[in-house]
Coordinates of C-alpha atoms in Angstrom, one line a residue:
Chain F
M1 CA 36.7 -28.6 39.5
T2 CA 34.7 -25.5 41.1
A3 CA 31.0 -26.6 41.5
V4 CA 28.9 -22.9 40.3
P5 CA 25.2 -23.7 40.1
A6 CA 24.2 -24.9 37.2
G7 CA 21.3 -27.2 35.8
D8 CA 21.7 -30.3 35.3
W9 CA 21.1 -31.1 32.0
P10 CA 16.9 -32.2 31.2
R11 CA 16.4 -28.9 33.1
R12 CA 18.5 -27.3 30.7
R13 CA 17.1 -29.1 28.0
S14 CA 13.5 -28.2 29.3
A15 CA 14.4 -23.5 28.7
L16 CA 16.3 -25.3 25.2
P17 CA 13.4 -24.7 22.4
E18 CA 11.2 -27.8 21.3
R19 CA 11.9 -27.0 17.9
V20 CA 13.9 -24.4 15.6
S21 CA 13.1 -23.0 11.6
I22 CA 16.0 -23.5 9.8
R23 CA 16.4 -21.5 6.1
E24 CA 18.2 -23.2 4.3
V25 CA 20.6 -19.9 2.4
G26 CA 23.2 -22.1 0.0
P27 CA 21.5 -21.3 -2.4
R28 CA 21.1 -17.5 -3.5
D29 CA 23.3 -16.7 0.1
G30 CA 26.1 -19.4 -0.7
L31 CA 26.2 -19.9 -4.7
Q32 CA 26.7 -15.5 -4.9
S33 CA 30.3 -16.5 -3.5
E34 CA 30.9 -19.5 -5.6
D35 CA 31.9 -19.4 -9.3
P36 CA 29.2 -18.9 -11.4
V37 CA 27.0 -22.7 -11.4
P38 CA 25.0 -23.7 -14.2
A39 CA 21.0 -23.0 -13.9
A40 CA 20.4 -26.8 -14.4
D41 CA 22.7 -28.0 -11.4
K42 CA 21.3 -25.4 -9.3
V43 CA 17.3 -26.9 -10.3
R44 CA 18.9 -30.0 -9.0
L45 CA 20.4 -28.1 -5.4
I46 CA 16.3 -27.1 -4.6
D47 CA 14.9 -29.7 -5.2
A48 CA 17.5 -32.3 -3.6
L49 CA 17.2 -28.7 -0.5
S50 CA 13.5 -29.5 -0.9
R51 CA 13.3 -33.1 -0.4
T52 CA 16.0 -32.8 3.0
G53 CA 12.9 -31.9 5.4
L54 CA 13.8 -28.2 5.1
S55 CA 11.1 -26.9 5.0
R56 CA 12.3 -23.0 3.9
I57 CA 14.7 -22.7 1.4
E58 CA 16.1 -18.9 -0.3
A59 CA 16.0 -19.9 -3.4
V60 CA 17.1 -17.3 -5.8
S61 CA 18.0 -13.1 -6.0
Y62 CA 17.2 -10.8 -8.2
V63 CA 20.1 -8.1 -8.1
H64 CA 21.2 -6.5 -11.0
P65 CA 23.7 -9.4 -13.2
K66 CA 25.9 -7.0 -13.7
A67 CA 26.8 -6.8 -9.7
I68 CA 26.6 -10.4 -8.6
P69 CA 26.5 -12.4 -12.0
Q70 CA 26.3 -15.6 -10.3
M71 CA 22.9 -14.9 -10.0
A72 CA 21.7 -13.3 -13.1
D73 CA 19.8 -16.7 -13.8
A74 CA 17.4 -16.3 -11.2
D75 CA 13.9 -16.3 -13.5
E76 CA 14.8 -19.4 -15.4
V77 CA 16.0 -20.8 -11.8
W78 CA 13.1 -20.6 -9.8
S79 CA 11.0 -21.3 -13.0
A80 CA 12.1 -25.4 -13.3
V81 CA 11.8 -25.6 -9.3
D82 CA 10.0 -28.3 -8.4
R83 CA 7.9 -26.5 -6.2
R84 CA 6.8 -28.8 -2.9
P85 CA 4.4 -27.9 -0.7
G86 CA 5.4 -27.2 2.8
V87 CA 8.9 -25.8 2.0
R88 CA 8.2 -21.4 2.0
Y89 CA 11.1 -20.5 -1.1
S90 CA 12.3 -16.5 -1.0
A91 CA 14.0 -14.5 -2.7
L92 CA 16.3 -11.6 -2.1
A93 CA 15.8 -8.9 -3.7
P94 CA 17.8 -4.9 -3.2
N95 CA 15.5 -2.5 -4.9
R96 CA 12.2 -1.4 -6.5
K97 CA 13.5 -2.9 -9.8
G98 CA 14.6 -6.9 -7.9
A99 CA 11.4 -7.0 -5.5
E100 CA 8.7 -6.4 -8.5
R101 CA 11.3 -9.2 -11.2
A102 CA 10.8 -11.7 -7.7
L103 CA 6.6 -10.1 -7.4
D104 CA 6.1 -11.6 -11.1
A105 CA 8.2 -14.7 -10.7
G106 CA 5.3 -15.6 -8.3
F107 CA 7.4 -15.5 -4.8
T108 CA 5.4 -14.3 -1.7
E109 CA 8.2 -14.3 1.0
I110 CA 11.0 -11.3 0.3
E111 CA 14.2 -10.5 1.4
V112 CA 15.2 -6.5 1.5
V113 CA 18.8 -6.2 2.7
V114 CA 20.0 -3.2 4.7
S115 CA 24.0 -2.4 6.9
A116 CA 23.9 -1.3 10.9
S117 CA 27.2 0.1 9.5
D118 CA 26.5 3.1 7.4
T119 CA 30.6 3.1 6.1
H120 CA 29.7 -1.4 4.9
N121 CA 26.1 0.1 3.2
R122 CA 28.2 2.7 0.8
H123 CA 30.6 -0.3 0.1
N124 CA 27.7 -2.5 -0.8
V125 CA 24.9 0.5 -2.3
R126 CA 26.8 3.6 -2.2
R127 CA 24.5 4.5 0.2
G128 CA 24.0 5.5 3.5
T129 CA 22.1 3.3 6.0
D130 CA 19.4 5.9 6.6
E131 CA 19.1 6.6 2.6
S132 CA 18.4 2.9 2.5
L133 CA 15.9 2.7 4.9
D134 CA 13.6 5.0 3.0
D135 CA 14.3 3.3 0.1
I136 CA 12.9 0.1 2.7
A137 CA 9.8 2.0 3.9
E138 CA 9.3 2.3 -0.4
L139 CA 10.0 -1.6 -1.4
I140 CA 7.1 -2.3 2.1
T141 CA 4.4 -0.5 1.1
V142 CA 4.9 -2.2 -2.9
L143 CA 5.6 -5.8 -1.1
H144 CA 2.5 -5.4 1.2
D145 CA -0.2 -4.0 -1.7
R146 CA 0.7 -7.2 -4.0
G147 CA 0.4 -9.5 -0.9
A148 CA 4.2 -10.3 -0.2
T149 CA 6.0 -10.5 3.4
V150 CA 9.2 -8.3 3.8
E151 CA 12.3 -9.4 5.8
V152 CA 14.7 -6.9 6.2
I153 CA 18.0 -8.9 6.5
V154 CA 20.2 -6.3 9.3
A155 CA 23.6 -6.8 7.7
T156 CA 27.2 -5.9 10.1
S157 CA 24.6 -6.3 13.0
F158 CA 27.3 -7.9 15.3
G159 CA 30.2 -5.9 13.6
C160 CA 31.2 -4.1 11.0
P161 CA 34.8 -5.2 8.8
Y162 CA 35.4 -1.0 8.6
E163 CA 33.8 -0.4 11.0
G164 CA 34.1 -2.5 13.9
D165 CA 31.9 -3.2 16.1
V166 CA 28.6 -1.7 16.0
P167 CA 26.6 -0.1 19.7
V168 CA 23.4 -2.5 19.7
S169 CA 21.2 0.7 20.1
R170 CA 21.9 2.1 16.6
V171 CA 21.0 -1.9 15.5
A172 CA 18.2 -1.8 17.5
G173 CA 16.4 2.5 16.6
I174 CA 17.7 0.1 12.8
I175 CA 14.4 -2.8 13.9
D176 CA 12.6 0.0 15.3
R177 CA 12.7 1.9 12.3
V178 CA 11.8 -1.2 10.1
V179 CA 8.7 -2.7 12.4
A180 CA 7.2 0.9 12.3
D181 CA 7.2 0.8 8.3
G182 CA 6.1 -2.9 8.4
A183 CA 8.3 -5.2 8.3
D184 CA 7.0 -9.1 9.0
R185 CA 10.9 -10.3 9.3
I186 CA 13.9 -9.4 10.4
A187 CA 17.2 -11.2 10.5
F188 CA 20.8 -10.4 12.0
G189 CA 23.4 -11.1 9.6
D190 CA 27.2 -11.5 11.1
T191 CA 28.5 -11.0 7.5
T192 CA 31.8 -11.1 8.2
G193 CA 31.7 -13.6 11.4
M194 CA 32.3 -11.0 14.4
A195 CA 30.0 -12.7 16.7
T196 CA 30.4 -14.1 19.7
P197 CA 28.2 -15.5 22.9
R198 CA 28.9 -11.9 24.6
R199 CA 27.7 -9.5 20.8
V200 CA 24.7 -11.8 20.5
A201 CA 23.7 -11.7 24.2
E202 CA 24.4 -7.8 23.8
L203 CA 21.6 -7.9 20.9
L204 CA 19.0 -9.5 22.1
D205 CA 19.0 -8.0 25.8
A206 CA 18.3 -4.7 23.4
V207 CA 16.3 -5.4 21.0
R208 CA 13.6 -8.7 22.7
G209 CA 11.1 -7.8 24.8
G210 CA 10.5 -4.2 22.7
H211 CA 9.0 -6.5 18.9
P212 CA 7.6 -9.9 20.7
D213 CA 5.4 -10.1 17.4
V214 CA 7.6 -10.2 14.7
D215 CA 9.4 -12.7 13.7
L216 CA 13.6 -12.6 14.8
L217 CA 16.0 -14.7 12.6
L218 CA 19.5 -15.4 13.5
H219 CA 22.1 -15.6 10.3
F220 CA 25.8 -16.1 11.6
H221 CA 29.8 -17.0 9.5
N222 CA 31.8 -19.5 11.4
T223 CA 34.4 -17.4 9.8
R224 CA 36.5 -17.8 13.6
G225 CA 34.3 -21.0 15.0
T226 CA 32.1 -19.2 16.9
A227 CA 28.5 -20.2 15.8
L228 CA 27.2 -22.5 17.2
A229 CA 28.3 -21.2 20.2
N230 CA 26.2 -18.1 19.2
V231 CA 23.3 -20.4 18.0
L232 CA 23.5 -21.8 21.3
T233 CA 23.6 -18.1 22.7
A234 CA 20.1 -16.9 21.2
M235 CA 18.5 -20.8 21.5
D236 CA 18.5 -19.8 25.2
Y237 CA 17.3 -15.9 24.1
G238 CA 14.2 -17.5 22.8
V239 CA 15.8 -17.1 18.9
T240 CA 14.1 -20.1 16.6
E241 CA 15.2 -18.9 13.9
F242 CA 18.9 -19.3 12.8
D243 CA 19.6 -18.9 8.5
S244 CA 22.5 -22.1 7.1
S245 CA 24.0 -23.0 4.4
V246 CA 24.3 -27.1 3.1
G247 CA 28.4 -27.7 3.4
G248 CA 28.9 -24.4 4.5
L249 CA 28.4 -22.9 0.9
G250 CA 30.0 -19.7 0.9
G251 CA 33.1 -18.6 0.4
C252 CA 35.0 -16.3 3.3
P253 CA 35.6 -12.8 2.1
Y254 CA 39.4 -13.4 3.3
A255 CA 40.9 -16.5 2.5
P256 CA 40.3 -20.0 0.5
G257 CA 38.9 -22.3 1.5
A258 CA 38.2 -20.4 5.3
S259 CA 34.8 -20.9 6.6
G260 CA 32.0 -18.8 5.5
N261 CA 28.9 -19.8 6.2
L262 CA 27.6 -21.9 9.3
A263 CA 26.8 -25.7 7.5
T264 CA 23.5 -26.2 7.3
E265 CA 25.2 -30.5 8.7
E266 CA 26.5 -29.3 11.6
L267 CA 23.8 -27.6 12.2
V268 CA 20.7 -30.0 12.8
H269 CA 23.9 -32.5 13.6
M270 CA 24.1 -30.7 17.3
L271 CA 20.0 -29.5 16.9
D272 CA 19.3 -33.7 16.6
D273 CA 21.8 -34.6 19.5
M274 CA 20.5 -31.9 21.8
G275 CA 16.9 -32.6 21.1
V276 CA 15.9 -30.2 19.7
E277 CA 13.4 -31.2 16.3
T278 CA 14.8 -29.6 13.2
G279 CA 12.6 -32.0 10.4
V280 CA 15.5 -32.2 8.4
D281 CA 16.8 -35.7 8.0
L282 CA 21.0 -35.2 8.3
D283 CA 21.7 -38.4 5.6
A284 CA 19.6 -37.3 3.3
L285 CA 20.9 -33.7 3.4
L286 CA 24.9 -35.1 4.0
E287 CA 24.4 -36.5 0.8
V288 CA 22.8 -33.4 -0.9
A289 CA 25.9 -31.5 0.7
E290 CA 27.7 -34.3 -0.8
L291 CA 25.8 -32.7 -4.6
A292 CA 26.8 -29.3 -3.0
E293 CA 31.5 -29.8 -3.7
R294 CA 30.6 -31.7 -6.8
L295 CA 28.8 -28.8 -8.5
V296 CA 30.9 -26.2 -7.4
G297 CA 34.0 -28.0 -7.3
R298 CA 35.6 -27.3 -4.4
T299 CA 36.2 -29.0 -0.7
L300 CA 33.6 -27.5 1.6
P301 CA 34.2 -26.5 4.9
S302 CA 32.1 -28.4 6.7
G303 CA 32.7 -30.7 9.3
V304 CA 30.3 -33.2 9.4
L305 CA 30.3 -33.2 6.0
R306 CA 33.6 -34.5 6.7
A307 CA 34.5 -36.1 9.4
G308 CA 30.0 -37.7 9.4
P309 CA 28.0 -37.1 12.1
R310 CA 29.1 -38.9 15.4
S311 CA 27.6 -41.3 15.4
R312 CA 28.9 -43.2 11.8
L313 CA 31.0 -45.8 13.6
S314 CA 34.6 -46.3 11.9
G315 CA 34.5 -50.5 11.1
Chain D
M1 CA 11.3 -14.0 18.4
T2 CA 9.6 -15.9 21.9
A3 CA 10.3 -14.1 25.3
V4 CA 11.6 -17.0 26.4
P5 CA 13.1 -15.7 30.1
A6 CA 16.5 -15.4 29.7
G7 CA 19.1 -13.7 31.6
D8 CA 20.8 -9.3 30.3
W9 CA 23.9 -10.4 29.4
P10 CA 25.4 -8.5 32.5
R11 CA 24.2 -10.6 34.6
R12 CA 24.6 -14.2 32.0
R13 CA 28.4 -12.6 32.5
S14 CA 28.9 -12.6 36.1
A15 CA 27.9 -15.9 35.6
L16 CA 30.8 -16.8 33.5
P17 CA 34.2 -17.7 35.0
E18 CA 36.4 -14.8 35.4
R19 CA 40.3 -16.9 34.3
V20 CA 40.1 -19.5 32.4
S21 CA 43.9 -21.9 32.4
I22 CA 44.2 -22.7 28.8
R23 CA 46.8 -25.2 28.7
E24 CA 48.3 -25.4 25.0
V25 CA 48.8 -29.1 23.3
G26 CA 50.0 -28.6 20.2
P27 CA 53.4 -29.2 20.5
R28 CA 52.9 -33.5 21.4
D29 CA 48.9 -34.0 20.9
G30 CA 49.3 -31.7 17.7
L31 CA 52.9 -32.4 16.3
Q32 CA 52.7 -36.2 16.6
S33 CA 49.7 -36.5 14.5
E34 CA 51.5 -34.1 11.7
D35 CA 54.9 -34.7 9.6
P36 CA 57.7 -35.7 11.5
V37 CA 59.4 -31.8 12.4
P38 CA 63.2 -31.5 13.5
A39 CA 63.3 -31.5 16.8
A40 CA 65.1 -28.0 16.9
D41 CA 61.5 -27.0 15.5
K42 CA 59.5 -28.2 18.1
V43 CA 62.1 -25.9 20.6
R44 CA 61.3 -22.8 18.5
L45 CA 57.1 -23.5 18.6
I46 CA 57.4 -24.1 22.2
D47 CA 59.3 -21.5 23.7
A48 CA 58.1 -19.6 21.3
L49 CA 54.3 -21.0 23.4
S50 CA 56.0 -20.1 26.5
R51 CA 55.9 -15.6 25.3
T52 CA 52.7 -15.7 24.3
G53 CA 51.7 -15.2 28.3
L54 CA 50.1 -19.1 28.8
S55 CA 51.4 -20.5 31.2
R56 CA 50.9 -24.6 30.7
I57 CA 52.2 -25.7 27.5
E58 CA 51.4 -29.8 27.0
A59 CA 56.5 -30.2 26.0
V60 CA 56.5 -33.5 25.0
S61 CA 55.1 -37.6 25.3
Y62 CA 57.8 -40.6 26.4
V63 CA 56.1 -43.1 23.8
H64 CA 58.0 -45.7 22.1
P65 CA 59.3 -44.6 18.9
K66 CA 57.7 -47.4 17.2
A67 CA 54.3 -45.8 18.3
I68 CA 55.2 -42.5 17.4
P69 CA 58.6 -41.9 15.8
Q70 CA 57.7 -37.7 15.8
M71 CA 58.3 -38.1 19.3
A72 CA 61.1 -39.9 19.9
D73 CA 63.2 -37.0 20.6
A74 CA 61.4 -36.3 23.5
D75 CA 64.6 -35.9 25.0
E76 CA 66.7 -33.4 23.1
V77 CA 63.3 -31.3 22.5
W78 CA 63.3 -31.3 26.2
S79 CA 66.7 -30.5 27.2
A80 CA 67.3 -27.0 24.2
V81 CA 62.9 -26.3 25.8
D82 CA 63.8 -22.7 26.9
R83 CA 62.2 -22.8 30.6
R84 CA 60.2 -20.1 31.3
P85 CA 59.3 -18.7 35.2
G86 CA 56.3 -19.1 35.5
V87 CA 55.5 -21.5 32.6
R88 CA 53.1 -25.3 33.9
Y89 CA 55.4 -27.9 31.6
S90 CA 53.9 -31.1 31.0
A91 CA 54.6 -34.8 29.6
L92 CA 52.6 -37.9 28.3
A93 CA 53.5 -40.8 30.0
P94 CA 52.0 -44.0 28.7
N95 CA 53.5 -46.8 30.9
R96 CA 56.3 -47.4 33.1
K97 CA 59.3 -47.2 30.9
G98 CA 58.2 -43.2 29.5
A99 CA 57.2 -42.0 33.5
E100 CA 60.6 -42.4 34.3
R101 CA 62.0 -41.0 31.1
A102 CA 59.7 -37.9 32.0
L103 CA 61.0 -38.6 35.1
D104 CA 64.1 -38.6 34.5
A105 CA 63.9 -35.4 32.4
G106 CA 63.0 -33.3 35.3
F107 CA 58.8 -33.4 34.6
T108 CA 56.6 -32.5 37.2
E109 CA 53.3 -32.8 36.3
I110 CA 52.7 -36.5 33.5
E111 CA 50.2 -37.6 32.5
V112 CA 48.7 -40.5 31.1
V113 CA 45.5 -42.5 29.1
V114 CA 43.1 -44.4 29.9
S115 CA 40.0 -44.5 27.5
A116 CA 36.4 -44.9 28.9
S117 CA 35.5 -46.8 25.8
D118 CA 36.7 -50.2 26.5
T119 CA 37.3 -51.0 22.5
H120 CA 39.6 -47.7 22.1
N121 CA 41.6 -49.0 25.1
R122 CA 42.0 -51.7 23.4
H123 CA 42.6 -50.7 19.5
N124 CA 45.2 -47.8 21.5
V125 CA 47.0 -50.3 23.9
R126 CA 45.8 -53.7 23.0
R127 CA 45.0 -53.6 26.6
G128 CA 41.1 -53.7 28.6
T129 CA 39.3 -50.1 30.3
D130 CA 39.7 -52.3 33.6
E131 CA 44.0 -53.0 33.4
S132 CA 45.2 -49.8 32.0
L133 CA 43.8 -49.0 35.8
D134 CA 45.2 -51.0 37.0
D135 CA 48.4 -50.1 35.6
I136 CA 47.9 -46.3 35.9
A137 CA 47.5 -46.7 40.1
E138 CA 50.7 -48.2 39.1
L139 CA 52.5 -45.2 37.8
I140 CA 50.8 -42.8 39.8
T141 CA 52.4 -44.7 42.9
V142 CA 55.5 -44.5 41.3
L143 CA 55.0 -41.0 39.9
H144 CA 53.6 -39.7 44.2
D145 CA 56.9 -41.2 45.1
R146 CA 59.2 -39.1 42.6
G147 CA 57.1 -36.1 43.9
A148 CA 55.1 -36.2 40.3
T149 CA 51.7 -35.2 39.9
V150 CA 49.4 -37.9 37.7
E151 CA 46.8 -35.9 35.4
V152 CA 44.6 -38.6 33.6
I153 CA 42.9 -38.4 30.7
V154 CA 40.3 -40.5 29.9
A155 CA 40.0 -40.1 26.2
T156 CA 36.7 -40.7 25.1
S157 CA 34.7 -40.2 27.8
F158 CA 32.0 -38.2 25.3
G159 CA 31.7 -40.8 22.6
C160 CA 34.4 -43.6 21.4
P161 CA 34.0 -43.6 17.5
Y162 CA 33.7 -47.6 17.3
E163 CA 31.6 -48.2 20.1
G164 CA 29.1 -45.2 19.7
D165 CA 27.5 -43.4 23.0
V166 CA 30.1 -44.1 26.7
P167 CA 27.0 -44.1 29.0
V168 CA 27.9 -41.2 31.8
S169 CA 28.2 -44.0 34.1
R170 CA 31.4 -45.7 32.9
V171 CA 33.4 -42.3 32.3
A172 CA 31.6 -41.1 36.0
G173 CA 33.0 -45.0 37.4
I174 CA 36.4 -44.8 35.9
I175 CA 37.1 -41.5 37.6
D176 CA 36.1 -42.5 40.9
R177 CA 38.2 -45.2 40.6
V178 CA 41.2 -43.1 39.4
V179 CA 40.4 -39.9 41.8
A180 CA 40.1 -42.7 44.8
D181 CA 44.5 -44.7 43.2
G182 CA 45.7 -40.3 43.7
A183 CA 45.0 -39.5 40.1
D184 CA 45.5 -35.7 41.3
R185 CA 43.8 -34.2 38.0
I186 CA 41.2 -35.4 35.6
A187 CA 40.8 -34.7 31.9
F188 CA 37.6 -35.4 29.6
G189 CA 39.9 -35.6 26.0
D190 CA 36.7 -35.8 23.2
T191 CA 38.6 -38.1 20.9
T192 CA 37.6 -37.5 17.9
G193 CA 35.0 -34.9 18.2
M194 CA 31.5 -36.4 19.0
A195 CA 31.2 -34.0 21.9
T196 CA 28.0 -31.4 22.2
P197 CA 26.6 -29.1 24.8
R198 CA 24.1 -32.2 25.1
R199 CA 26.7 -34.1 26.3
V200 CA 29.4 -32.0 28.3
A201 CA 26.7 -30.9 30.7
E202 CA 25.6 -34.7 30.7
L203 CA 29.1 -35.6 31.9
L204 CA 29.5 -33.4 34.1
D205 CA 25.8 -33.7 35.7
A206 CA 27.3 -36.8 36.8
V207 CA 30.8 -36.3 37.7
R208 CA 30.4 -32.5 39.3
G209 CA 29.6 -32.4 43.4
G210 CA 31.6 -36.4 43.0
H211 CA 35.1 -34.7 43.3
P212 CA 35.3 -31.3 44.3
D213 CA 38.5 -31.0 45.1
V214 CA 40.4 -32.7 42.1
D215 CA 41.1 -30.1 38.9
L216 CA 38.9 -31.7 35.8
L217 CA 40.3 -30.1 32.4
L218 CA 38.1 -30.6 29.3
H219 CA 39.8 -31.1 25.4
F220 CA 37.6 -30.8 23.1
H221 CA 38.6 -31.3 18.9
N222 CA 36.0 -29.4 16.8
T223 CA 35.8 -32.2 13.8
R224 CA 32.6 -31.7 13.9
G225 CA 32.1 -27.6 15.1
T226 CA 30.8 -27.9 18.1
A227 CA 34.6 -27.6 20.2
L228 CA 33.3 -23.8 21.3
A229 CA 29.5 -24.3 22.0
N230 CA 31.5 -27.1 24.4
V231 CA 33.2 -24.5 25.7
L232 CA 30.4 -21.8 26.5
T233 CA 28.5 -25.4 28.0
A234 CA 31.6 -26.5 30.4
M235 CA 31.3 -23.4 31.9
D236 CA 28.4 -22.8 32.3
Y237 CA 28.8 -25.5 35.0
G238 CA 32.3 -23.9 36.3
V239 CA 34.6 -25.3 34.1
T240 CA 38.0 -23.3 33.8
E241 CA 40.4 -25.5 32.8
F242 CA 40.6 -25.9 28.9
D243 CA 43.1 -27.7 26.1
S244 CA 44.3 -26.1 23.2
S245 CA 46.2 -26.5 20.3
V246 CA 47.9 -23.7 18.0
G247 CA 46.7 -23.1 14.8
G248 CA 44.3 -26.7 15.5
L249 CA 47.9 -28.3 14.9
G250 CA 46.3 -31.9 14.7
G251 CA 45.5 -33.1 12.4
C252 CA 41.9 -35.2 11.6
P253 CA 41.4 -38.9 11.8
Y254 CA 39.3 -39.2 8.4
A255 CA 40.7 -35.8 6.2
P256 CA 43.7 -34.1 5.3
G257 CA 42.7 -31.0 6.4
A258 CA 39.7 -30.9 8.3
S259 CA 39.1 -29.8 12.0
G260 CA 41.0 -32.2 14.7
N261 CA 42.3 -30.1 17.9
L262 CA 40.2 -26.6 19.2
A263 CA 42.4 -23.7 18.0
T264 CA 43.9 -22.5 20.6
E265 CA 43.6 -18.3 19.4
E266 CA 39.4 -19.4 18.5
L267 CA 38.9 -20.7 22.3
V268 CA 41.2 -17.1 23.0
H269 CA 39.7 -15.1 20.9
M270 CA 36.8 -16.3 22.2
L271 CA 37.1 -15.4 25.7
D272 CA 38.9 -12.2 25.2
D273 CA 36.0 -11.0 23.3
M274 CA 33.5 -12.3 26.4
G275 CA 35.6 -10.5 28.5
V276 CA 36.9 -14.0 30.4
E277 CA 41.1 -13.3 30.8
T278 CA 43.2 -15.8 29.3
G279 CA 46.1 -13.8 30.0
V280 CA 47.6 -14.8 26.3
D281 CA 48.1 -12.0 24.4
L282 CA 46.2 -13.2 20.9
D283 CA 48.1 -10.8 18.3
A284 CA 51.5 -13.1 19.5
L285 CA 49.9 -16.0 19.5
L286 CA 48.8 -15.5 16.1
E287 CA 52.8 -15.1 14.9
V288 CA 53.2 -18.7 16.8
A289 CA 49.8 -19.8 15.2
E290 CA 51.7 -18.7 11.4
L291 CA 55.0 -20.3 12.8
A292 CA 53.4 -23.3 13.3
E293 CA 52.2 -23.7 9.9
R294 CA 55.6 -22.7 8.5
L295 CA 56.9 -25.7 10.7
V296 CA 54.8 -28.2 9.0
G297 CA 54.1 -26.4 5.8
R298 CA 49.9 -27.0 5.7
T299 CA 46.8 -24.6 5.6
L300 CA 46.1 -24.8 9.2
P301 CA 42.7 -25.1 10.3
S302 CA 42.4 -22.2 12.5
G303 CA 39.1 -19.9 11.5
V304 CA 41.2 -17.1 13.8
L305 CA 44.5 -17.2 11.3
R306 CA 42.4 -17.6 8.5
A307 CA 40.2 -14.9 8.7
G308 CA 42.2 -12.3 11.8
P309 CA 40.2 -11.2 15.2
R310 CA 37.4 -9.7 14.7
S311 CA 38.9 -6.4 16.3
R312 CA 41.4 -6.5 12.5
L313 CA 39.6 -4.8 10.9
S314 CA 39.9 -4.3 6.8
G315 CA 41.7 -0.7 5.2

């Protein structure tokens, strides 16, 4: 064993954040990739999540029902949700019409999306990245005028399934642009699970420091097993906000049963053991993950849901 | 985004090992938890693995066939293996009789096991940890006398499913004992996937430095999603040897389909992207993972097997 100098655990612990803020994306990002679920079940899921200690929930998206039929009932869902004080609910809007629907529904935190990869953006919305950035600039004005904050989600930030590696300079350029246009928050999406600790470090090297006042959130997929290694790397860089999805809701584009979104309970479980506070009650969350499995009628990929937390002993 | 001081990627990369040595444990540790596979198929699997660039393979174990019928054909398998020059093959032996069979079969690298948790050790071999350590001391003498090296695998090093947390001082004490008794190598087994980056750091804090000349290998399970985060943490401490199992072979004790052993291709895939050499050809390894799936007749949990490496682009 090589004794390379490395910090002892108490010292390493003190370099970690005291607290991490988790945004639960199962009801939106997760369910939009599952077979359709009735509105009442979505409400049940959101309300159950809001009682676990989670402080942020992505509730719905206002997309065209032909594009994503799973989200056609956004208004019905949101109007029935028992909005819990202290929980921040957000909605995704792909365009001006969606943004206006989200505002009319009373959302004050709105997410918009652009792909760092031009090819991926064209596959998604039939427009180039630059055109989408122009749209987003206009959306930010509209949303700010009506008192909402705007998060720009940069999809394929760690790689594109069509183009391969996406240069970090390209992602950094997009950040410069949307921050100049007024974005309040940035999320880096690992859309198809191409992030590794090296990609996370390279991207954060390129953008951190440049925009110290913009909230930064990372959204990892566990498609290739690296999600928690990526979280660990991002925390080393001072990132304290992560997306995750209860039970790992949200299929993988490649194969049924394969892992897509990082499961919230795997994230909470690791952070709990490392002494990083999330505010989430893991036992309560695991009950919601069981509910999520019943609602979608399939086994979800979460290991902590399957095996239980490490503290759960055998008889 | 908080700009906590963190190294830039090139500096972080230079702190990582140049090279990691992977021991493939699918043929033994993996297959012993699967439905029995014919000897000829085991030989096919071992020979295919030996052509991927893997330099170490745990081939068989010499356990009593009543205890683990999956390994009853160890001699038949080993005698038919096309032993590739440059590949280190090892065998596990639970006791003196097994050790003598392994020696007679020509193995020169033998593994023996003890559980850090007394309860777990009693469940496994109906003896206390101290009694097993006495047995191991005797085994080391026998094996050294016949020219073999001995690795002591310390199971439940990161937690026990019956006792819960295992004090690092207890694990460190076991290491002191077996090193004094002549062990050539130590492996820490995360038997039921209870390791997290915090547990890895605490254990390595407790033992590194004390035994700088003993080879140290870590064996993680991905039961709760933390395996690659644990690898990352261990590399920060200078550990350069890891076990993994092709395709993630080896079921989980809790539920069918749940993840047990870390999949070799997930480990190679992450290390490849981080510039850490393993010597393994990932494409060749993925073909063997497909073979492993056919041999056991079930879908294996490896994400990289499902989704392909991050470099595999969509059409």
